[in-house]
Coordinates of C-alpha atoms and ligand atoms in Angstrom, one line a residue:
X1 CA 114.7 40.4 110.7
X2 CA 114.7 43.2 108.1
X3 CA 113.9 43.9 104.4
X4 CA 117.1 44.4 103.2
X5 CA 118.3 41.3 100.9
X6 CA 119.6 40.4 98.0
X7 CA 117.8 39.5 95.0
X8 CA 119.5 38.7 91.8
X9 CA 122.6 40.0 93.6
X10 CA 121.7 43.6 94.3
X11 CA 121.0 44.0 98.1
X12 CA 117.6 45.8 97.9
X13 CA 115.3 47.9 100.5
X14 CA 112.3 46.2 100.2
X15 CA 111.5 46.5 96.5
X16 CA 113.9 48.6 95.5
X17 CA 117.8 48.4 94.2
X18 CA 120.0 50.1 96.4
X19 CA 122.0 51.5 93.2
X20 CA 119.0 52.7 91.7
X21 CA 118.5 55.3 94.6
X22 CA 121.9 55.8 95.0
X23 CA 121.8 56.9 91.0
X24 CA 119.6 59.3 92.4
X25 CA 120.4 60.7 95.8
X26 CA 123.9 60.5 95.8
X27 CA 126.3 58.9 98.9
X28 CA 125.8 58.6 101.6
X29 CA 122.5 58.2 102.5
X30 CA 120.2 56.5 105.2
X31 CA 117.6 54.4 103.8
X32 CA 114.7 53.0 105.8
X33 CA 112.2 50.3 105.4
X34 CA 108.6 50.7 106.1
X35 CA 108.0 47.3 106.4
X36 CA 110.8 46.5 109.1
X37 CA 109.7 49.5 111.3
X38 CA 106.1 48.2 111.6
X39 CA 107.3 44.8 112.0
X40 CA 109.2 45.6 114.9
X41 CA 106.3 47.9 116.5
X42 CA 103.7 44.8 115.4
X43 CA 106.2 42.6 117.6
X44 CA 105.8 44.7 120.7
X45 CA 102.1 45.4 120.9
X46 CA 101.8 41.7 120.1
X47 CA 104.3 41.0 122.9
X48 CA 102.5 43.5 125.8
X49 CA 99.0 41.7 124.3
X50 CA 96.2 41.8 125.8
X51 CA 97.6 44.0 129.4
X52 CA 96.1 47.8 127.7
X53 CA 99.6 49.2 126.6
X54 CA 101.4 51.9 124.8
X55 CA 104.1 51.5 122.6
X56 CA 105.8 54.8 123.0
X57 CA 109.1 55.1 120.4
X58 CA 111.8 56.5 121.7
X59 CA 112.5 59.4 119.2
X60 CA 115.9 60.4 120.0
X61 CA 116.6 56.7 118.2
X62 CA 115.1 58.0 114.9
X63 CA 113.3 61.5 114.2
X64 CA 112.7 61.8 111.3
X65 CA 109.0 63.0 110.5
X66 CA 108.4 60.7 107.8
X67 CA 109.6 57.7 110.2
X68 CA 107.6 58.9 113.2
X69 CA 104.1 59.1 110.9
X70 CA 104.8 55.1 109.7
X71 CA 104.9 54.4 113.4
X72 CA 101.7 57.5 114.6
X73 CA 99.7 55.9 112.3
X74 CA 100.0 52.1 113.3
X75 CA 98.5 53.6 116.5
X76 CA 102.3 54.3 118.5
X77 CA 103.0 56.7 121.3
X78 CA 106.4 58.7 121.2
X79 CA 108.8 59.2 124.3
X80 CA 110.2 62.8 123.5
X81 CA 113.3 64.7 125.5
X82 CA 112.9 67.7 123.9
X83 CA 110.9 70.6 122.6
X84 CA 112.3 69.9 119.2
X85 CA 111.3 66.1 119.4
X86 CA 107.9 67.3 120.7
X87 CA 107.4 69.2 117.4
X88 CA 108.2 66.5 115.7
X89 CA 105.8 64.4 117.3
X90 CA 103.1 66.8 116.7
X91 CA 104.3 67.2 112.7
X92 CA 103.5 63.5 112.3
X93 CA 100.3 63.5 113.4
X94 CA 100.8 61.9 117.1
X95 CA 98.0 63.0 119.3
X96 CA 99.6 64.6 122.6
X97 CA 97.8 62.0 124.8
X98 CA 100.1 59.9 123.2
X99 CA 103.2 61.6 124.0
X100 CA 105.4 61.0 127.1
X101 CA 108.1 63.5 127.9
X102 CA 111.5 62.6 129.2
X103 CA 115.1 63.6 130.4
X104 CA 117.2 65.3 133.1
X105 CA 116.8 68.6 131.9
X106 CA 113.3 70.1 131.1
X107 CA 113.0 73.6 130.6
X108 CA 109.9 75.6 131.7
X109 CA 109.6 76.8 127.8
X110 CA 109.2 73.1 127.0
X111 CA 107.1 72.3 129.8
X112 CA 104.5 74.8 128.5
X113 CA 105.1 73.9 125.0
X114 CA 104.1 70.3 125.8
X115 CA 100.7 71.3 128.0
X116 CA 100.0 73.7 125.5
X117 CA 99.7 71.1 122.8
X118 CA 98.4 68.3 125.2
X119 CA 100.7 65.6 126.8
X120 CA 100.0 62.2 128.0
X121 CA 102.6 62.3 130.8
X122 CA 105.9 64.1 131.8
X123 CA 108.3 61.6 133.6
X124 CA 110.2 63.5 135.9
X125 CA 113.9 63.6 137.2
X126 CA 114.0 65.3 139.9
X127 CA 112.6 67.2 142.7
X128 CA 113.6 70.7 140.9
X129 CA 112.1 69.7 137.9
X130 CA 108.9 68.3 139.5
X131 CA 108.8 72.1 141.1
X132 CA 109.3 74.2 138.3
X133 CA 106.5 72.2 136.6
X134 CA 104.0 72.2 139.0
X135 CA 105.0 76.0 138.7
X136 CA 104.1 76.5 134.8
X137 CA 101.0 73.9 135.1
X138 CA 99.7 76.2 137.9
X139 CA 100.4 79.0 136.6
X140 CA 98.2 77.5 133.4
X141 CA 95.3 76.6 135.5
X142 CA 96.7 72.9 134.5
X143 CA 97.5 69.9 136.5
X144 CA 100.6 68.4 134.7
X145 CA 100.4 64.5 134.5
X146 CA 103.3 62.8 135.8
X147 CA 105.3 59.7 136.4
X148 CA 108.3 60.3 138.6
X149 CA 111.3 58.2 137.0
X150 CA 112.8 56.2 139.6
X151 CA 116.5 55.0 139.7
X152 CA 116.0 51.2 140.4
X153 CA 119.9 51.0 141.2
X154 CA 120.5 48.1 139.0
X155 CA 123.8 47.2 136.2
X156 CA 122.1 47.3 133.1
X157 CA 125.7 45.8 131.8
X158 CA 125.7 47.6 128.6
X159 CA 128.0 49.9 127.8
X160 CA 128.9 52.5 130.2
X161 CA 128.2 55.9 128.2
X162 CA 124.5 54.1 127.7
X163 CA 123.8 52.6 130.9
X164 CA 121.0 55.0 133.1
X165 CA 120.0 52.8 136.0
X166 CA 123.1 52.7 138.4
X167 CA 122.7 55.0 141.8
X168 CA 126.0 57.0 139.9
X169 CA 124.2 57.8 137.4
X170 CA 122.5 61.5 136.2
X171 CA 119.0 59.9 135.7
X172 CA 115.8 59.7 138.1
X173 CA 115.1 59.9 141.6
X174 CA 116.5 57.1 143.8
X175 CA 114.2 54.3 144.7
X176 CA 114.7 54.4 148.1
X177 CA 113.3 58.0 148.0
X178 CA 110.5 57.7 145.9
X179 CA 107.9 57.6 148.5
X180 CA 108.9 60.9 150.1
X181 CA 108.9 62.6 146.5
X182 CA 105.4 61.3 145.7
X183 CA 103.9 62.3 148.6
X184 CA 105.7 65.9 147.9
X185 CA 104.4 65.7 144.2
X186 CA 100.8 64.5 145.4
X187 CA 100.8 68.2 147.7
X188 CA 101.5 70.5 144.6
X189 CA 99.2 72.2 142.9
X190 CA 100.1 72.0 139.6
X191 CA 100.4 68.1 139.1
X192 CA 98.6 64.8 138.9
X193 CA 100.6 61.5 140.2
X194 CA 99.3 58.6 137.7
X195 CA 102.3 56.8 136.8
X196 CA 106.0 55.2 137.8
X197 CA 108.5 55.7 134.9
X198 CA 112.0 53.4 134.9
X199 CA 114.9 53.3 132.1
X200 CA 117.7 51.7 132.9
X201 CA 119.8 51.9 129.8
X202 CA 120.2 51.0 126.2
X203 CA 121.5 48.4 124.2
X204 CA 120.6 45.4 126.9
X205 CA 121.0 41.7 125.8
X206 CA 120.0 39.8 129.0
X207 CA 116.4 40.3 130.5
X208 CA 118.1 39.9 133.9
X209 CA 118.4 43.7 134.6
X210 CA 115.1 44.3 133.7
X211 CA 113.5 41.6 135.6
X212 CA 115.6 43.1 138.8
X213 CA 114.4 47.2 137.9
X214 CA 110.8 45.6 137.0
X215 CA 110.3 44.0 140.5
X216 CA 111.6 47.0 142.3
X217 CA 108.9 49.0 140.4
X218 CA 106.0 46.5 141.2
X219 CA 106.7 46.7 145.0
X220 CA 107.6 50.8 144.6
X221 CA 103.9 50.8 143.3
X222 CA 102.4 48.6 145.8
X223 CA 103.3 51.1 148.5
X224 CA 102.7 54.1 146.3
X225 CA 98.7 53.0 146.4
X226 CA 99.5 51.9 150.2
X227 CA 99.8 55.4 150.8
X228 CA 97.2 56.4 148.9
X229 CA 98.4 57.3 145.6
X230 CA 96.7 56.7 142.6
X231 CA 98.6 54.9 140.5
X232 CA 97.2 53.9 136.7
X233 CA 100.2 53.5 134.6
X234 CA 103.7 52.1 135.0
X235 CA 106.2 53.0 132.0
X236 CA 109.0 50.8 131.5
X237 CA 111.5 52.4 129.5
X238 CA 113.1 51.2 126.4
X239 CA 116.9 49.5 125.8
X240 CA 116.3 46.1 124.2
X241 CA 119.2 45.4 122.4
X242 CA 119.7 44.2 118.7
X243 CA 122.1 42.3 116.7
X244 CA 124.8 44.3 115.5
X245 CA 126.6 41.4 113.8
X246 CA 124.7 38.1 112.1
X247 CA 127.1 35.8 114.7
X248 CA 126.0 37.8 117.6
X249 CA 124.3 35.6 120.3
X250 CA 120.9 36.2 119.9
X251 CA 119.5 39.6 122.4
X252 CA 116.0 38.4 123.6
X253 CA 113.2 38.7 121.6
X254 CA 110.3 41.3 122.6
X255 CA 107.8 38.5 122.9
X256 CA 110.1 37.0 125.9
X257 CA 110.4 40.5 127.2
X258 CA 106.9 40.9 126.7
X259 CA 106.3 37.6 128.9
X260 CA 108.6 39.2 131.5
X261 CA 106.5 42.3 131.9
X262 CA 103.5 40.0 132.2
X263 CA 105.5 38.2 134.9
X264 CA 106.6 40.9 137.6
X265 CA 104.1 43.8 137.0
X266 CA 101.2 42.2 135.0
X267 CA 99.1 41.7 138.4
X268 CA 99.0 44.9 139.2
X269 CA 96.0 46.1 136.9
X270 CA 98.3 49.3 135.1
X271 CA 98.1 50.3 131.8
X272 CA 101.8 49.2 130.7
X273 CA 104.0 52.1 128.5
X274 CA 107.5 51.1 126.7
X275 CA 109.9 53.1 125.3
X276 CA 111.5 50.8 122.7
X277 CA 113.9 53.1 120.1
X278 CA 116.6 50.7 119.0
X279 CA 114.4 47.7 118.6
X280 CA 112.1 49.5 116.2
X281 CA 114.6 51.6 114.2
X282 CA 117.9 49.9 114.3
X283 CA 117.8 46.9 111.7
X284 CA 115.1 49.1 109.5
X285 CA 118.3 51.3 108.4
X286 CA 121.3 50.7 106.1
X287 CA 123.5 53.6 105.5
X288 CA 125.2 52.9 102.2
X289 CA 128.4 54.7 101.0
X290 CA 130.4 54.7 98.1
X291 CA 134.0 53.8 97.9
X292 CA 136.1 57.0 97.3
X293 CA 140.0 54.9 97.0
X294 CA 141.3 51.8 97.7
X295 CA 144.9 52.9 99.6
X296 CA 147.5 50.5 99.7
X297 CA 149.1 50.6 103.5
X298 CA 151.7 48.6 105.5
X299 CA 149.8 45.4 106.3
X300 CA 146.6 46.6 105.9
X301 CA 144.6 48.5 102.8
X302 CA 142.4 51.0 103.7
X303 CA 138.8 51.2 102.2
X304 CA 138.1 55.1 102.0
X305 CA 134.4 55.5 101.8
X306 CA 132.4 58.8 101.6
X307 CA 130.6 58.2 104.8
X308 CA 132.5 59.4 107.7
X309 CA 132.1 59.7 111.4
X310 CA 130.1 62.8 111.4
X311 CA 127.6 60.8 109.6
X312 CA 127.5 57.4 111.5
X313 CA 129.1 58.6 114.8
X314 CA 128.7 55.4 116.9
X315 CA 132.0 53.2 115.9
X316 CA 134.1 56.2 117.1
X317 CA 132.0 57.1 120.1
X318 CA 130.9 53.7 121.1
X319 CA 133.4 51.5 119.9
X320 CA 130.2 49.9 118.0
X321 CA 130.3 47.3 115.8
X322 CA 128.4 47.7 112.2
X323 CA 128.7 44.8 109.8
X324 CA 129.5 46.4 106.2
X325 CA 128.3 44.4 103.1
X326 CA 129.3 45.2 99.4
X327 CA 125.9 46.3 97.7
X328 CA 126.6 44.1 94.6
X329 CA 126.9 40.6 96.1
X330 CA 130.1 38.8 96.4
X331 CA 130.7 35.5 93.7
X332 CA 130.3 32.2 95.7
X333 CA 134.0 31.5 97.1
X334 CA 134.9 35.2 96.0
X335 CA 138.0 36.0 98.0
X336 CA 138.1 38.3 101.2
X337 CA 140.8 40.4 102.6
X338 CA 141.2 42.7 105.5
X339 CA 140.4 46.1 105.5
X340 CA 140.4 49.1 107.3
X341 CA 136.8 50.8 107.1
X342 CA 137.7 54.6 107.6
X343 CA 136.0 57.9 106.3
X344 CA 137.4 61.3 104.8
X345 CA 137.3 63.1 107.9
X346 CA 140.6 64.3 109.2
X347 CA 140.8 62.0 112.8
X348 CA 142.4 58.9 113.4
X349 CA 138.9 58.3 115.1
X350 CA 137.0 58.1 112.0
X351 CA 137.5 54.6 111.3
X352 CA 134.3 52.4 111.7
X353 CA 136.2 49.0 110.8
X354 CA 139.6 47.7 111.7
X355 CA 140.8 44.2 109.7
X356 CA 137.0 44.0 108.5
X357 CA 137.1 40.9 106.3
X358 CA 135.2 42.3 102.3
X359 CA 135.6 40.9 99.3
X360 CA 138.0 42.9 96.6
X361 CA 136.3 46.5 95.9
X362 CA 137.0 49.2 93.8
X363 CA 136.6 52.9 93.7
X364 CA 132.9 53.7 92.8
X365 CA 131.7 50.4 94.3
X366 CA 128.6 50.5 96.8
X367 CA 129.0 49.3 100.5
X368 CA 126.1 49.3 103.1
X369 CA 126.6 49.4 107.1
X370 CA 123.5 47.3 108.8
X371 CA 121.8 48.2 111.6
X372 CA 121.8 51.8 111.2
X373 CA 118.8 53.1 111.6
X374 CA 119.2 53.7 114.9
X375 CA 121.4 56.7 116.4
X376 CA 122.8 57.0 113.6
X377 CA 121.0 60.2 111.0
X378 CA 120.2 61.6 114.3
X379 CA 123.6 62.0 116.1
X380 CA 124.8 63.3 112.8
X381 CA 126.7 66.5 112.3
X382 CA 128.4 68.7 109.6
X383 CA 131.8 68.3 111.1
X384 CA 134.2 69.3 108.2
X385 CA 131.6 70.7 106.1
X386 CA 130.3 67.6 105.4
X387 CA 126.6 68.2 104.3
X388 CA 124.5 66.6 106.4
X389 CA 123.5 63.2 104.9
X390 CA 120.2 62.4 103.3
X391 CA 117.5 60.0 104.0
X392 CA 115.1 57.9 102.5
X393 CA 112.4 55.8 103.4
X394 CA 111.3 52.6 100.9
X395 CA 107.9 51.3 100.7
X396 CA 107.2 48.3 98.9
X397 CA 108.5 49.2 95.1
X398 CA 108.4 53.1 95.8
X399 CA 111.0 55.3 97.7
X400 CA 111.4 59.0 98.4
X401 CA 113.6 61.7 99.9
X402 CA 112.7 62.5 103.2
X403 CA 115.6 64.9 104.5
X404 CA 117.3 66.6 101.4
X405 CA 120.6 67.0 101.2
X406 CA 121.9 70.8 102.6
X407 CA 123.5 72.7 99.5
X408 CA 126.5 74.4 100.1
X409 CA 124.8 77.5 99.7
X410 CA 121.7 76.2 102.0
X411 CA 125.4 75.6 104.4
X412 CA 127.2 79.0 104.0
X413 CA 124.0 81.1 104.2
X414 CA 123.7 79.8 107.9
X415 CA 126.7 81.9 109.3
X416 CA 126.1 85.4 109.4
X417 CA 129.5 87.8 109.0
X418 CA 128.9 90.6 111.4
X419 CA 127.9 94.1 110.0
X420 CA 131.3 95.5 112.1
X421 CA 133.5 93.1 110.8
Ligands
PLP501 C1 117.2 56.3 125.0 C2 115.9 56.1 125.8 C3 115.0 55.2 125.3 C4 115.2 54.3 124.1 O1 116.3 53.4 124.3 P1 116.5 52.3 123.2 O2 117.7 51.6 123.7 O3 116.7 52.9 121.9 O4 115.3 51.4 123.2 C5 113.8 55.1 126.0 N1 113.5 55.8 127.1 C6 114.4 56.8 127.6 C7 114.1 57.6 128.7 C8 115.6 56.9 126.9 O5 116.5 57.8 127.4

């Protein structure tokens, strides 16, 4: 469910016209609704009720500052992977006891960045990593907190540039050699064991997989404390999947993935973290274009709009669906022809829609892709000079601009022309 509907045939964010901030801003833009991000986080502390939990968002899905401080100040957690999303963690308010620090790829500047400014737990990848920052604690007079992210070996059956939990796969230390890794970790100076960490991919519309990683966890952390670890926390990544399209089978609902959790690790007396990004961000973003030309093809028209791959990356990369909805509602029984979604960039991959089904549009006209909130202002880039594109956030009857667009000057005055040149 999200706040973006039509009311008197303008779709709106929450209270407010879509044309009436596009008058403003300019296309394309991201626009976000308060309400739907603290639905979404309401349904997963509701869901993980009463087990003591964190709901840690997943920030890579959505960093924006603004966004991250509606979520901080409901009382959320953030799951960061980098330095940059640390910062931004900390610019919203978000204690760093309530800040969880993932990925492959750590560097010992961010691993003192994060202890300087207080973290809740670092999961770690690898033996390497769980060196290096039992190193920098040390060498802090620190003890780092740490889960160590274990890869349960399980098909998250998503797609494969998103799936994490396979034995192939770049992330976490395999199950089957967990034991030998804690007891390593348990012998270093600079860390604290207090938590198993699992993510097994992104996107997921059948509880199965998790059900299969969850189970492998509980009995990971029943011999963890068997050999005398102390184990307080389990995190359980993120990756429940939305509807990208209204006629989507339903994905399950957190309250069932809530009831899952309860199931297979409730008994076990941890304090329960999630990483949900998707979930929280995804339906609580539109990104709404404008219709450059309608282009007459051979057996198709094409709908050029001023959004473009470097903007919404995930059709191209992804193959990922987005339904795309006039902004001005269609007439009852109003006709609808194919089109061919694509952007100005110059790449046959910068279509986001073939033979989509819209009604008749004309230059100037508004359109809206669904579901973007997610991986979508974050992946974005300046790929042809494109500036990068705005966002806004809606509450209630009120809206603002919370990344401007870059000028061209803002732009050029980036690169630097060598003195010698
Ligand atoms: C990407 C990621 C998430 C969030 O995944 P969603 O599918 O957006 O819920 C959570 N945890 C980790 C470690 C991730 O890499």
């Amino acid at each position: 469910m999200d706040h973006f509907l039509y009311r008197s045939g303008t779709l709106h964010a929450e209270d407010v016209p879509i044309p009436e901030i596009a008058a403003v801003v300019g296309t394309p833009f991201y626009v976000y609704s308060t309400a739907t991000l603290e639905r979404h986080y309401r349904l997963f502390t509701e869901a993980l009720d009463p087990l003591p939990h964190l709901v840690c968002f997943a920030v890579k899905s959505n960093s924006n500052v603004a966004v991250l401080k509606v979520l901080g100040d409901l009382g959320a957690g953030m799951d960061v992977v980098s330095g940059g999303e640390y910062l931004r963690a900390k610019a919203a308010g978000v204690p760093g006891d309530r800040i969880v620090f993932s990925g492959v790829g750590k560097t010992r500047e961010e691993m003192r960045l994060a202890l300087e400014g207080g973290i809740r737990q670092f999961n770690v990848e690898s033996e390497p990593e769980l060196l290096a920052l039992s190193e920098v604690a040390a060498g802090m007079g620190l003890r780092a907190p740490i889960a160590l992210r274990v890869n349960p070996d399980v098909d998250a059956r998503t797609h494969e540039k998103i799936a994490t939990g396979k034995s192939e796969n770049k992330f976490g230390i395999p199950i089957a050699r967990a034991r030998e890794v804690y007891a390593l970790a348990a012998g270093l100076p600079g860390i604290e064991v207090c938590a198993v960490d699992v993510h097994i991919g992104s996107q997921l519309t059948d509880l199965e997989p998790f059900e299969q990683a969850y189970l492998k966890v509980a009995d990971l952390t029943r011999a963890l404390r068997a050999d005398g670890h102390t184990i307080r926390r389990l995190d359980l990544g993120g990756g429940l999947g939305i509807p990208y399209t209204r006629s989507n089978e339903a994905p399950p609902l957190p309250a069932e993935y809530g009831a899952l959790i309860k199931r297979t690790v409730g008994d076990l007396g941890c304090e329960i973290e999630i990483e949900p990004g998707r979930l929280i961000s995804g339906n609580a973003g539109l990104l709404v274009s404008g219709v450059i030309y309608v282009k007459a093809g051979e057996g198709r028209d094409f709908l050029i709009v001023d959004a473009a791959m470097n903007d919404l990356v995930r059709p191209s990369m992804y193959g990922a669906h987005h339904d795309i909805v006039p902004v001005v509602e269609p007439a009852a029984g109003a006709l609808a022809q194919p089109f061919d979604v694509v952007g100005p960039v110059c790449e046959t991959g910068d279509t986001f829609a073939k033979a989509r089904h819209l009604p008749a549009l004309a230059a100037g006209d508004l359109v809206a892709f669904r579901s973007a909130g997610a991986y979508g202002a974050v992946m974005a880039s300046e790929y042809n000079t494109r500036p990068l594109v705005p966002e806004v956030l809606v509450r209630g009857d009120h809206f603002a601009v919370i990344r401007a667009r870059p000028t061209f000057d803002e732009i050029l005055n980036r690169d630097t022309i060598p003195e010698w040149l």
